[in-house]
mmCIF file of C-alpha atoms in Angstrom:
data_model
loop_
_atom_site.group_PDB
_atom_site.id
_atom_site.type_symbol
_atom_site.label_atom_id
_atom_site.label_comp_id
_atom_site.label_asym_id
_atom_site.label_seq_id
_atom_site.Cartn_x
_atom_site.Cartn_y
_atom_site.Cartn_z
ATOM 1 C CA UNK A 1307 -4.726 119.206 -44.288
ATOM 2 C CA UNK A 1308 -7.720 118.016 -46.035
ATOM 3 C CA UNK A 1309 -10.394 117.070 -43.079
ATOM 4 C CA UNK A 1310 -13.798 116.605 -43.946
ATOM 5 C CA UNK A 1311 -16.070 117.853 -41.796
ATOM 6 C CA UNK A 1312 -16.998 114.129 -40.070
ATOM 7 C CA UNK A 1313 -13.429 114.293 -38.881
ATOM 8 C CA UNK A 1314 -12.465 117.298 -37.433
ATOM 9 C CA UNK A 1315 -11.387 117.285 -34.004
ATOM 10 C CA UNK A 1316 -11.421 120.533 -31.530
ATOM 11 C CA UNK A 1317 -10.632 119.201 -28.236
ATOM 12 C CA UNK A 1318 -7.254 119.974 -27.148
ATOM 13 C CA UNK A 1319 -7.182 116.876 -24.887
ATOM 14 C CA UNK A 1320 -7.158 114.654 -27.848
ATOM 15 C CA UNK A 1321 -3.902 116.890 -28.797
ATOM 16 C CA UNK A 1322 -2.893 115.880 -25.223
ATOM 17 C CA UNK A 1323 -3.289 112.021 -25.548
ATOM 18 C CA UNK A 1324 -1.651 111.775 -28.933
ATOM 19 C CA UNK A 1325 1.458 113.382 -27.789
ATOM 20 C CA UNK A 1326 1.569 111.506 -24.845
ATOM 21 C CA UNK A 1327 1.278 108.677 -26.917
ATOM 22 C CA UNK A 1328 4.624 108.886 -29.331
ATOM 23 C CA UNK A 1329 6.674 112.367 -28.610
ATOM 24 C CA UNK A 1330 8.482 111.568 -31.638
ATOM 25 C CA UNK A 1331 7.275 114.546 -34.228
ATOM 26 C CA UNK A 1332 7.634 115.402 -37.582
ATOM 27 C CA UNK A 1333 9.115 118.932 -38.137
ATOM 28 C CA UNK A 1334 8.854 120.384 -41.345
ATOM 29 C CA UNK A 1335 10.058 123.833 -42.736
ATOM 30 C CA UNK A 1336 10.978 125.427 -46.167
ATOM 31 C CA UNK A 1337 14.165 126.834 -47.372
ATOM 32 C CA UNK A 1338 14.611 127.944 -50.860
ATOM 33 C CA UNK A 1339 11.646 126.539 -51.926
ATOM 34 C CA UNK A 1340 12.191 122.865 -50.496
ATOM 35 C CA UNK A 1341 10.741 121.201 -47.931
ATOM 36 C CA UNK A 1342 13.341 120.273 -45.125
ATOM 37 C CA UNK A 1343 11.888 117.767 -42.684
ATOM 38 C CA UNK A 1344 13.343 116.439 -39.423
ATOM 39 C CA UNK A 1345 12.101 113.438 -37.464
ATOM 40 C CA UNK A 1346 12.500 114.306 -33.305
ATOM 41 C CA UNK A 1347 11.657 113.555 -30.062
ATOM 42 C CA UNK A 1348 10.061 116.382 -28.252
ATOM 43 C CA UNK A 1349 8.621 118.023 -24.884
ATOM 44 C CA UNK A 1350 5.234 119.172 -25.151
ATOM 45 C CA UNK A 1351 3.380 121.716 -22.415
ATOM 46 C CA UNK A 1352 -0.102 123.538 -22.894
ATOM 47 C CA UNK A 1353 -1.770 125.494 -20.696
ATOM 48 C CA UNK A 1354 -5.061 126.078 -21.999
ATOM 49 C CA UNK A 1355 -4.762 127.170 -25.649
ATOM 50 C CA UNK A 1356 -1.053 128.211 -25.442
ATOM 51 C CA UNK A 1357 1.190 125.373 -26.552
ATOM 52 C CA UNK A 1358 4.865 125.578 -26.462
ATOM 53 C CA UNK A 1359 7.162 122.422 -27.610
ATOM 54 C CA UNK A 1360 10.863 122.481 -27.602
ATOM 55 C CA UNK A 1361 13.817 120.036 -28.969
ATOM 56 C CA UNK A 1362 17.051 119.987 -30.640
ATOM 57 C CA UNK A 1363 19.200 119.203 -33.620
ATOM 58 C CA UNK A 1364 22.296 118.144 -34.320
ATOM 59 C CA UNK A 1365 24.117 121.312 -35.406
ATOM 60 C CA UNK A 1366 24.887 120.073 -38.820
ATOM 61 C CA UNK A 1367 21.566 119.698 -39.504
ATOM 62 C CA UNK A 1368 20.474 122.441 -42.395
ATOM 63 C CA UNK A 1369 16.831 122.509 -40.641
ATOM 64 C CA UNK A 1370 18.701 123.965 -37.145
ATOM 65 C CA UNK A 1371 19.635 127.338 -39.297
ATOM 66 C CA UNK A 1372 16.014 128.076 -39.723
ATOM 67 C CA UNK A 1373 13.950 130.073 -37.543
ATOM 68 C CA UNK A 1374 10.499 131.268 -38.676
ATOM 69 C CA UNK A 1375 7.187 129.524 -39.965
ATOM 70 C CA UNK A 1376 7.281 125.968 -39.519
ATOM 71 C CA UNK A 1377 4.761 122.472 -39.608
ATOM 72 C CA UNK A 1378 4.687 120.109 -36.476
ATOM 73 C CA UNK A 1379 3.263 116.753 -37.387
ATOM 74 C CA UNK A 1380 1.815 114.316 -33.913
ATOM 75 C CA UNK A 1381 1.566 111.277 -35.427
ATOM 76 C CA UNK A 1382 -1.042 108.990 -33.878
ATOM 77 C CA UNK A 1383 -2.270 105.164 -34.407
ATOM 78 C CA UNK A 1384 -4.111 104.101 -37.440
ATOM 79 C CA UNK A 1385 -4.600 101.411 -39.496
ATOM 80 C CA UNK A 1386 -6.124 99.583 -42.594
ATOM 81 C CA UNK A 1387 -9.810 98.725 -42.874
ATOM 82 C CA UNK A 1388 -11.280 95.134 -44.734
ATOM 83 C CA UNK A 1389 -14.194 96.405 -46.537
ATOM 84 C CA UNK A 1390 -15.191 92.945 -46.301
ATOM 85 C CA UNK A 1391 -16.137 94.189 -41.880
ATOM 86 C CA UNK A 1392 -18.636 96.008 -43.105
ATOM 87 C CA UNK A 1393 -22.826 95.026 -42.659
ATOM 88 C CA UNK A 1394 -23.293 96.701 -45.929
ATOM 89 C CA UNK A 1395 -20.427 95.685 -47.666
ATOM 90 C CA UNK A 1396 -22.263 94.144 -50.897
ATOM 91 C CA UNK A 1397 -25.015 96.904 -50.789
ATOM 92 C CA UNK A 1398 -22.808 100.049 -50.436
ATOM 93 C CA UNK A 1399 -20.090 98.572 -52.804
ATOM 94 C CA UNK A 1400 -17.715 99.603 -49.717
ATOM 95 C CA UNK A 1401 -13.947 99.819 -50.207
ATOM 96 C CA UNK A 1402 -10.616 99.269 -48.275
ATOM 97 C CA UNK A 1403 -9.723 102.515 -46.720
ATOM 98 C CA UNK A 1404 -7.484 103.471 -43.887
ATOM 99 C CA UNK A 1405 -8.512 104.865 -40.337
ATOM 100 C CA UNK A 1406 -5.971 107.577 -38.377
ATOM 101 C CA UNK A 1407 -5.511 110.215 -36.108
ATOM 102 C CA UNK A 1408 -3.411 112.743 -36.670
ATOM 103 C CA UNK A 1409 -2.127 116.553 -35.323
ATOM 104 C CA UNK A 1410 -0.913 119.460 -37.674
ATOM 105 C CA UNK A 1411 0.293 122.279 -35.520
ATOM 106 C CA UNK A 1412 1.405 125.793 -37.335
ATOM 107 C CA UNK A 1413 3.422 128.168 -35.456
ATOM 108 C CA UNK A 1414 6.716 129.709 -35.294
ATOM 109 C CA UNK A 1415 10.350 128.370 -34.129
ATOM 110 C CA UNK A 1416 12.842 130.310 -32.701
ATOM 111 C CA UNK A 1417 16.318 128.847 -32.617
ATOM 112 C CA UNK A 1418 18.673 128.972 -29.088
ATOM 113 C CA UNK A 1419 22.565 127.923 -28.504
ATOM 114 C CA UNK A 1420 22.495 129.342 -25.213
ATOM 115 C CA UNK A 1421 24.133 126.595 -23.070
ATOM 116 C CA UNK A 1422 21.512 126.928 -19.813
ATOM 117 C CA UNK A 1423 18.483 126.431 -22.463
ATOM 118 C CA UNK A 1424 20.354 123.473 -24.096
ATOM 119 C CA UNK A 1425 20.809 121.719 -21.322
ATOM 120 C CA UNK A 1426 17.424 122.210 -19.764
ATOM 121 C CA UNK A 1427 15.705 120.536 -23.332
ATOM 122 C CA UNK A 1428 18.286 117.835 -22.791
ATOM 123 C CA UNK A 1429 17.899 117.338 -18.962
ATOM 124 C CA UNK A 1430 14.123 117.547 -19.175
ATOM 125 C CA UNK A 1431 13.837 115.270 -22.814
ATOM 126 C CA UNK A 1432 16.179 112.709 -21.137
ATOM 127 C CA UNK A 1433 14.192 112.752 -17.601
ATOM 128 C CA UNK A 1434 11.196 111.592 -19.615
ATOM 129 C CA UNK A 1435 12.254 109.298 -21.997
ATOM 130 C CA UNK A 1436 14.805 107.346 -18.916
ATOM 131 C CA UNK A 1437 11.531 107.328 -17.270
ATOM 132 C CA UNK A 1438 9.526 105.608 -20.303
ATOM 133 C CA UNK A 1439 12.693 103.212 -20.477
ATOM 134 C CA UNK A 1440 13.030 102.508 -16.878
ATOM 135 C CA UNK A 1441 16.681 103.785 -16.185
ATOM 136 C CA UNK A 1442 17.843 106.662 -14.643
ATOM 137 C CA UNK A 1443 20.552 108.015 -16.925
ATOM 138 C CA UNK A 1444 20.788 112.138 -15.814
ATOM 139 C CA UNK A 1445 22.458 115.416 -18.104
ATOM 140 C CA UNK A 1446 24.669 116.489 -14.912
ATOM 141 C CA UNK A 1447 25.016 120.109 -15.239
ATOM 142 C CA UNK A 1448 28.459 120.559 -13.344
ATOM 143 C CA UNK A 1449 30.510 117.747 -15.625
ATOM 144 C CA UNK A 1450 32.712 119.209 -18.041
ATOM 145 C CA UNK A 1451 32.324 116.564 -20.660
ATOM 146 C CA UNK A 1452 28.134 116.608 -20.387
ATOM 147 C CA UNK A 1453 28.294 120.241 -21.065
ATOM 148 C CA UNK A 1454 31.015 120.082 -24.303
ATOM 149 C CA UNK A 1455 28.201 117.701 -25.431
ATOM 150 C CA UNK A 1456 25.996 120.608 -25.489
ATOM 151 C CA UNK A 1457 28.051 122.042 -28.358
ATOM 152 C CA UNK A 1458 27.438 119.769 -31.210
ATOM 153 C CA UNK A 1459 23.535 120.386 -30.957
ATOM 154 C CA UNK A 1460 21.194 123.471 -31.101
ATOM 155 C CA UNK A 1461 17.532 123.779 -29.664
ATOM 156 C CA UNK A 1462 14.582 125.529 -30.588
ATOM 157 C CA UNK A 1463 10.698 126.641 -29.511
ATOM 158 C CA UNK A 1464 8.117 126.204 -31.304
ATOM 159 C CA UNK A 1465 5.095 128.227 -30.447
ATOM 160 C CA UNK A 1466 2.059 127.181 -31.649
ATOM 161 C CA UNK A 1467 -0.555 129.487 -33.305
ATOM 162 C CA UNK A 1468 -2.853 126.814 -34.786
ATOM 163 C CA UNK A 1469 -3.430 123.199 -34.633
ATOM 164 C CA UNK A 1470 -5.617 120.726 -36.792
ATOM 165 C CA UNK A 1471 -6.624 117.574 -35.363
ATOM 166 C CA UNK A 1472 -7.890 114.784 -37.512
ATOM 167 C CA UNK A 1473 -9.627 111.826 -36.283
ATOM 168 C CA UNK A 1474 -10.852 109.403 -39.208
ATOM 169 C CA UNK A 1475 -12.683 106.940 -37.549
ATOM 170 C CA UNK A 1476 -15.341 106.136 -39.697
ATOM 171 C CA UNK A 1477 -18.041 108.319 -38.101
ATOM 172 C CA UNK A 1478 -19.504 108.912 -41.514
ATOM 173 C CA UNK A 1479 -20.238 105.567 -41.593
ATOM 174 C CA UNK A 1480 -23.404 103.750 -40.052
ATOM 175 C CA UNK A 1481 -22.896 101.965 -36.856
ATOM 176 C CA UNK A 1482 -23.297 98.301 -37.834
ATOM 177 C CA UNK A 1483 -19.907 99.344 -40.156
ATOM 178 C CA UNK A 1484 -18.225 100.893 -36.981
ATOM 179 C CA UNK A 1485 -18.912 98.008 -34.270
ATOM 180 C CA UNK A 1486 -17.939 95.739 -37.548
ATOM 181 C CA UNK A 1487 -14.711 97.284 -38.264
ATOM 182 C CA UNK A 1488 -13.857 98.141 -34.420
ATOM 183 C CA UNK A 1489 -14.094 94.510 -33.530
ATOM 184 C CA UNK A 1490 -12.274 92.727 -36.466
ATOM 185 C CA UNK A 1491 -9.354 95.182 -35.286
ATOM 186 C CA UNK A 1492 -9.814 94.204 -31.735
ATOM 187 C CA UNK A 1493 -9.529 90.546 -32.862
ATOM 188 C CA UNK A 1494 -6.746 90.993 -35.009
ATOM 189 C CA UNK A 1495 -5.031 93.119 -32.327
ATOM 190 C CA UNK A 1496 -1.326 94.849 -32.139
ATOM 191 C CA UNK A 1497 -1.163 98.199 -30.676
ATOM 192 C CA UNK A 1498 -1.595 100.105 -33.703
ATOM 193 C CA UNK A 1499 -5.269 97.880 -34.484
ATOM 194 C CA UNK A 1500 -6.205 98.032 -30.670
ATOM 195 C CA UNK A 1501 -5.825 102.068 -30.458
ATOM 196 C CA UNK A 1502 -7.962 102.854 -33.621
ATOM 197 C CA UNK A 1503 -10.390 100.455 -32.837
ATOM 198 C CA UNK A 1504 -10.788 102.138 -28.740
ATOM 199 C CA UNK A 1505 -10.988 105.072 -30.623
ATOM 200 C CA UNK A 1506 -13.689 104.143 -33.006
ATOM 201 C CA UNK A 1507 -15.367 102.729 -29.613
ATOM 202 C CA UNK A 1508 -15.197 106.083 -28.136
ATOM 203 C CA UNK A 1509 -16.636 108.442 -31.018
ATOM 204 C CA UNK A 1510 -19.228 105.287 -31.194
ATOM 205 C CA UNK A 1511 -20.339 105.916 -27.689
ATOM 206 C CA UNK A 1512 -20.221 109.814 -27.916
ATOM 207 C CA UNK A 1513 -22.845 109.279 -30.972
ATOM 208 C CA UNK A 1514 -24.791 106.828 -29.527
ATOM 209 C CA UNK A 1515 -25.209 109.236 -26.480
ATOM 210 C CA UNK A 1516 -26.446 112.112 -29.268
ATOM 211 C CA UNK A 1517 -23.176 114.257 -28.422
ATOM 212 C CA UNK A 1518 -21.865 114.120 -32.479
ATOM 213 C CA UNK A 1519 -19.715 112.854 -34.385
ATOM 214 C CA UNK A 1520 -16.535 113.927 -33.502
#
């Protein structure tokens, strides 16, 4: 991923809050050549620098018969950016760009259809997402007709040897541009505007206070 060096992220908690954010990845691997690419919700743990995230696939999916190097893509808000926010708009001749933050992890998957392992990622996936949804809906182990389920789908874990975090938030530009930009997406809000522009707040501060950029 191209990241200039303004945007780099290293904090793993940043990693944290994006995937706590929207658990709903971007998977992609190569067969032959060609990009395959799934779109699935996932459960995430770390524990320190280790970071291990499962899921499934529907069987027939061509994606569930690999098992090797693969791309994990956290997507997190962003949004588009009015040139016309900027202090030095006429000056700088600024232009419309787009502000994001983003998560690349590289690592390996390995592929399961061992029943107990299946219907742990299901149990656990659907414990968190009933939560989110505010139901109670449960994968009961001892029913006969859960655990037939378990046969159409197959799971994997991905273990992650590398991750890239990208956090364009215009900290390469001066901060009349930043409060600028941060509060015209404050006033236009929607979640996506009112995330980036917290963020921008937040790298603002951190600069502000002399700790850098990122």
């Amino acid at each position: 991923m191209y990241t200039p060096r303004a945007f780099v992220e290293t904090d793993l908690a940043e990693l944290d809050r994006l995937i706590a954010r929207d658990a709903f990845v971007t998977l992609v691997t190569v067969a032959d050549g060609v990009p395959v690419v799934s779109h699935l919700p996932v459960l995430y743990a770390r524990d320190g620098d280790r970071i291990v995230i499962e899921g499934h696939w529907a069987k027939p999916n061509p994606q569930a018969r690999h098992a090797g190097p693969a791309l994990l893509i956290v997507h997190g808000p962003h949004a588009y950016l009015s040139p016309g926010w900027y202090a030095d708009k006429e000056e700088a001749a600024r232009v419309p760009t787009w502000n994001y933050a983003v998560a690349h992890l590289h690592g390996v998957l390995e592929t399961t259809e061992d029943t107990g392992m299946l219907a742990s990622i299901v149990d656990r996936l659907s414990q968190v997402n009933e939560a989110h949804a505010g139901n109670d809906w449960r994968f009961e182990h001892d029913r006969d007709d859960h655990v037939r389920q378990l046969w159409g789908i197959i799971g994997f874990r991905f273990d992650v040897e590398r991750v890239e975090l990208k956090f364009k938030l215009s900290q390469n530009h001066p901060v009349a541009n930043v409060e600028g930009a941060a509060s015209a997406l404050q006033r236009l809000g929607g979640e996506n505007n009112l995330a980036v522009s917290d963020l921008m707040r937040e790298r603002l501060a951190r600069r502000k206070d002399g700790v850098g950029a990122t």
